[in-house]
Amino acid sequence: MHYYLFQLIIGPMFSGKTTELIRRLKRYQVAQHACLIVKYSGDTRYMNDGVATHDRQTLPAVSTDKLMPVRQKAINYDVIGIDEGQFFPDVVHFADQLANLGKIVIVAALDGTFQKKAFGDILNLVPVSENVTKLSAVCTICFKAAAFTRRKTQEDKVEVIGGGDKYLAVCRECFSAPIPPSPERAPLHEFNTPVTDQAKWERIKTQRRLFGKENA
């Protein structure tokens, strides 16, 4: 179990930040902690009253556009999980204050914008946290490890909420590369299912790209 009072989970789109947040919260729940989940009210991609991963894992949540109005509610819980923390203007003050009260606070957030710039105040959480985890995704274009988020549309506002319709997870090389009309991608193979030789070869090629072994 993680018993750091303030835990920060950051990374690009599609890196599993919400999945990791849910995993930790469920562990605290099993350990008999009272858990509160807070989500950004502007994010209604999958549900209005809960947090959801891209593969539809869900947990119920309190929805708000600012965190301090839910402070009185939060102090009645042992663990407070915050999803999409980059959208909350008061996230630093709220999280630090709750941790100082002895609460376990877990924030999942994008660390960078589609321009590779700091997203809001999120990086100001680093100095006040006990534990920082940076996750990576898989590059949508070349299948290497991806640390960045790239926007597919021409919108220039920082806050444009979307999923695969608007964003790609990309590596450094593919951040500025042309986006193929249909990126080459072998279909995901089912677990516990025998593979044909061709399917196995496609999987091996993808694994080599992910782990940087294109020339192996």
Protein backbone atom coordinates (compact mmCIF):
# COMPACT_ATOMS: atom_id res chain seq x y z
CA MET A 1 0.00 0.00 0.00
CA HIS A 2 1.08 3.57 -0.72
CA TYR A 3 0.79 5.62 2.46
CA TYR A 4 2.36 8.79 1.11
CA LEU A 5 0.00 11.60 2.05
CA PHE A 6 0.20 13.31 -1.32
CA GLN A 7 0.61 11.22 -4.49
CA LEU A 8 0.80 12.71 -7.98
CA ILE A 9 0.19 10.63 -11.12
CA ILE A 10 1.11 12.42 -14.36
CA GLY A 11 1.67 11.55 -18.00
CA PRO A 12 0.29 12.09 -21.51
CA MET A 13 -3.10 11.10 -22.85
CA PHE A 14 -3.78 7.35 -22.93
CA SER A 15 -1.04 6.53 -20.42
CA GLY A 16 -3.38 5.00 -17.84
CA LYS A 17 -3.50 7.83 -15.28
CA THR A 18 -7.16 7.33 -14.40
CA THR A 19 -6.67 3.56 -14.42
CA GLU A 20 -3.86 3.94 -11.88
CA LEU A 21 -5.95 6.35 -9.80
CA ILE A 22 -8.81 3.84 -9.70
CA ARG A 23 -6.43 0.99 -8.83
CA ARG A 24 -5.02 2.87 -5.85
CA LEU A 25 -8.42 4.00 -4.63
CA LYS A 26 -9.76 0.45 -4.74
CA ARG A 27 -6.80 -0.75 -2.66
CA TYR A 28 -7.51 1.90 -0.04
CA GLN A 29 -11.17 0.88 -0.12
CA VAL A 30 -10.20 -2.74 0.56
CA ALA A 31 -8.06 -1.47 3.46
CA GLN A 32 -11.21 0.08 4.99
CA HIS A 33 -10.42 3.70 4.13
CA ALA A 34 -13.29 6.07 3.33
CA CYS A 35 -12.60 7.33 -0.20
CA LEU A 36 -13.92 10.38 -2.04
CA ILE A 37 -13.43 10.82 -5.78
CA VAL A 38 -13.63 14.26 -7.41
CA LYS A 39 -13.88 14.84 -11.15
CA TYR A 40 -13.87 17.93 -13.36
CA SER A 41 -17.44 18.90 -14.25
CA GLY A 42 -16.46 19.96 -17.75
CA ASP A 43 -15.39 16.42 -18.65
CA THR A 44 -18.56 14.60 -19.68
CA ARG A 45 -17.02 12.31 -22.29
CA TYR A 46 -18.13 9.05 -20.69
CA MET A 47 -20.37 9.93 -17.74
CA ASN A 48 -21.54 12.95 -15.74
CA ASP A 49 -21.36 11.51 -12.23
CA GLY A 50 -18.22 9.39 -12.25
CA VAL A 51 -14.66 8.95 -13.44
CA ALA A 52 -14.07 6.64 -16.38
CA THR A 53 -11.05 5.23 -18.17
CA HIS A 54 -10.82 5.02 -21.95
CA ASP A 55 -11.68 1.30 -21.67
CA ARG A 56 -14.73 2.15 -19.52
CA GLN A 57 -13.63 1.29 -15.99
CA THR A 58 -15.76 3.56 -13.83
CA LEU A 59 -16.22 4.77 -10.26
CA PRO A 60 -18.81 7.25 -8.95
CA ALA A 61 -17.48 10.75 -8.28
CA VAL A 62 -18.41 14.23 -7.11
CA SER A 63 -18.40 16.65 -10.05
CA THR A 64 -17.13 20.24 -9.70
CA ASP A 65 -15.22 22.95 -11.56
CA LYS A 66 -13.30 24.06 -8.45
CA LEU A 67 -12.02 22.03 -5.52
CA MET A 68 -12.31 24.33 -2.52
CA PRO A 69 -16.15 24.20 -2.52
CA VAL A 70 -15.94 20.46 -1.77
CA ARG A 71 -13.38 20.91 1.03
CA GLN A 72 -15.91 20.53 3.85
CA LYS A 73 -17.11 17.28 2.32
CA ALA A 74 -13.57 16.07 1.70
CA ILE A 75 -12.39 16.43 5.29
CA ASN A 76 -14.84 13.67 6.28
CA TYR A 77 -12.89 11.14 4.18
CA ASP A 78 -9.54 9.41 4.63
CA VAL A 79 -8.55 9.39 0.95
CA ILE A 80 -9.37 11.96 -1.73
CA GLY A 81 -8.80 11.08 -5.36
CA ILE A 82 -8.83 13.85 -7.98
CA ASP A 83 -9.07 13.03 -11.68
CA GLU A 84 -8.06 15.44 -14.49
CA GLY A 85 -6.35 17.62 -11.89
CA GLN A 86 -4.88 19.93 -14.55
CA PHE A 87 -8.28 21.58 -15.03
CA PHE A 88 -8.69 22.75 -11.42
CA PRO A 89 -7.28 26.26 -10.79
CA ASP A 90 -7.08 25.65 -7.03
CA VAL A 91 -5.60 22.13 -7.13
CA VAL A 92 -2.27 23.09 -5.48
CA HIS A 93 -3.85 24.86 -2.51
CA PHE A 94 -6.54 22.21 -2.04
CA ALA A 95 -4.25 19.18 -2.26
CA ASP A 96 -1.53 20.63 -0.04
CA GLN A 97 -4.05 21.77 2.57
CA LEU A 98 -5.77 18.37 2.73
CA ALA A 99 -2.44 16.53 2.97
CA ASN A 100 -1.45 18.85 5.82
CA LEU A 101 -4.61 17.72 7.61
CA GLY A 102 -3.42 14.12 7.37
CA LYS A 103 -5.56 13.11 4.41
CA ILE A 104 -4.23 10.90 1.63
CA VAL A 105 -4.58 12.87 -1.60
CA ILE A 106 -4.07 11.32 -5.04
CA VAL A 107 -4.10 13.57 -8.09
CA ALA A 108 -4.11 12.20 -11.65
CA ALA A 109 -3.35 14.80 -14.30
CA LEU A 110 -1.78 15.68 -17.61
CA ASP A 111 1.59 17.28 -16.98
CA GLY A 112 1.92 18.83 -20.44
CA THR A 113 -0.33 20.48 -23.02
CA PHE A 114 -0.49 19.59 -26.70
CA GLN A 115 2.28 22.20 -27.13
CA LYS A 116 4.60 20.43 -24.65
CA LYS A 117 4.13 23.21 -22.11
CA ALA A 118 3.22 22.89 -18.43
CA PHE A 119 -0.53 22.35 -18.02
CA GLY A 120 -1.90 25.00 -15.67
CA ASP A 121 -0.47 24.77 -12.15
CA ILE A 122 0.02 21.01 -12.24
CA LEU A 123 3.82 21.08 -12.07
CA ASN A 124 3.59 23.21 -8.92
CA LEU A 125 2.25 20.08 -7.23
CA VAL A 126 5.62 18.36 -7.56
CA PRO A 127 7.38 20.25 -4.72
CA VAL A 128 4.50 19.62 -2.29
CA SER A 129 4.01 15.90 -3.03
CA GLU A 130 5.65 12.92 -1.37
CA ASN A 131 5.41 10.67 -4.41
CA VAL A 132 5.37 11.43 -8.16
CA THR A 133 4.69 8.79 -10.81
CA LYS A 134 5.09 9.68 -14.50
CA LEU A 135 3.45 7.17 -16.81
CA SER A 136 4.03 6.72 -20.54
CA ALA A 137 1.69 5.60 -23.29
CA VAL A 138 2.32 3.82 -26.60
CA CYS A 139 2.98 6.09 -29.59
CA THR A 140 -0.03 5.88 -31.89
CA ILE A 141 2.18 6.32 -34.97
CA CYS A 142 5.30 4.20 -34.42
CA PHE A 143 4.43 2.17 -31.27
CA LYS A 144 7.44 3.31 -29.21
CA ALA A 145 6.98 4.61 -25.67
CA ALA A 146 5.07 7.91 -25.78
CA ALA A 147 5.59 10.75 -23.30
CA PHE A 148 3.70 13.50 -25.11
CA THR A 149 0.17 14.44 -26.20
CA ARG A 150 -0.47 15.66 -29.74
CA ARG A 151 -3.67 17.32 -30.89
CA LYS A 152 -5.18 16.18 -34.19
CA THR A 153 -7.52 19.16 -34.67
CA GLN A 154 -6.73 22.81 -35.42
CA GLU A 155 -8.20 24.16 -32.16
CA ASP A 156 -5.73 26.36 -30.30
CA LYS A 157 -7.36 26.65 -26.85
CA VAL A 158 -5.54 24.74 -24.11
CA GLU A 159 -8.73 23.26 -22.64
CA VAL A 160 -10.27 21.16 -25.38
CA ILE A 161 -11.67 17.98 -23.86
CA GLY A 162 -11.67 14.89 -26.02
CA GLY A 163 -10.31 11.40 -26.56
CA GLY A 164 -8.97 9.60 -29.58
CA ASP A 165 -11.05 11.86 -31.82
CA LYS A 166 -8.86 14.84 -30.89
CA TYR A 167 -5.59 13.53 -29.45
CA LEU A 168 -2.73 11.12 -30.04
CA ALA A 169 -0.11 9.84 -27.64
CA VAL A 170 3.24 10.29 -29.39
CA CYS A 171 6.97 9.86 -28.85
CA ARG A 172 9.48 12.67 -29.35
CA GLU A 173 10.15 11.81 -33.00
CA CYS A 174 6.46 11.61 -33.94
CA PHE A 175 5.45 14.79 -32.13
CA SER A 176 6.25 16.83 -35.25
CA ALA A 177 6.00 14.11 -37.91
CA PRO A 178 3.10 14.00 -40.40
CA ILE A 179 0.15 12.02 -39.09
CA PRO A 180 -0.61 9.08 -41.41
CA PRO A 181 -4.27 8.86 -42.56
CA SER A 182 -4.51 5.42 -40.93
CA PRO A 183 -1.50 4.63 -38.71
CA GLU A 184 -0.25 1.07 -39.27
CA ARG A 185 -1.40 -1.01 -36.36
CA ALA A 186 -1.75 -4.74 -35.90
CA PRO A 187 -5.03 -5.73 -34.25
CA LEU A 188 -4.83 -6.53 -30.55
CA HIS A 189 -4.64 -10.26 -29.97
CA GLU A 190 -7.00 -11.85 -27.48
CA PHE A 191 -5.55 -13.25 -24.26
CA ASN A 192 -5.42 -17.03 -23.89
CA THR A 193 -6.02 -17.58 -27.61
CA PRO A 194 -3.65 -19.48 -29.94
CA VAL A 195 -2.10 -17.32 -32.65
CA THR A 196 -1.33 -17.98 -36.29
CA ASP A 197 2.23 -17.49 -37.45
CA GLN A 198 1.27 -14.24 -39.21
CA ALA A 199 -0.51 -12.86 -36.15
CA LYS A 200 2.48 -13.77 -33.99
CA TRP A 201 4.80 -11.95 -36.39
CA GLU A 202 2.65 -8.80 -36.29
CA ARG A 203 2.72 -8.90 -32.50
CA ILE A 204 6.52 -9.31 -32.45
CA LYS A 205 6.95 -6.31 -34.75
CA THR A 206 4.77 -4.19 -32.46
CA GLN A 207 6.70 -5.32 -29.37
CA ARG A 208 10.00 -4.42 -31.01
CA ARG A 209 8.73 -0.93 -31.72
CA LEU A 210 7.41 -0.45 -28.22
CA PHE A 211 10.72 -1.46 -26.64
CA GLY A 212 13.00 0.20 -29.19
CA LYS A 213 14.18 -2.97 -30.95
CA GLU A 214 13.29 -2.10 -34.55
CA ASN A 215 16.63 -3.44 -35.77
CA ALA A 216 16.69 -6.57 -33.65
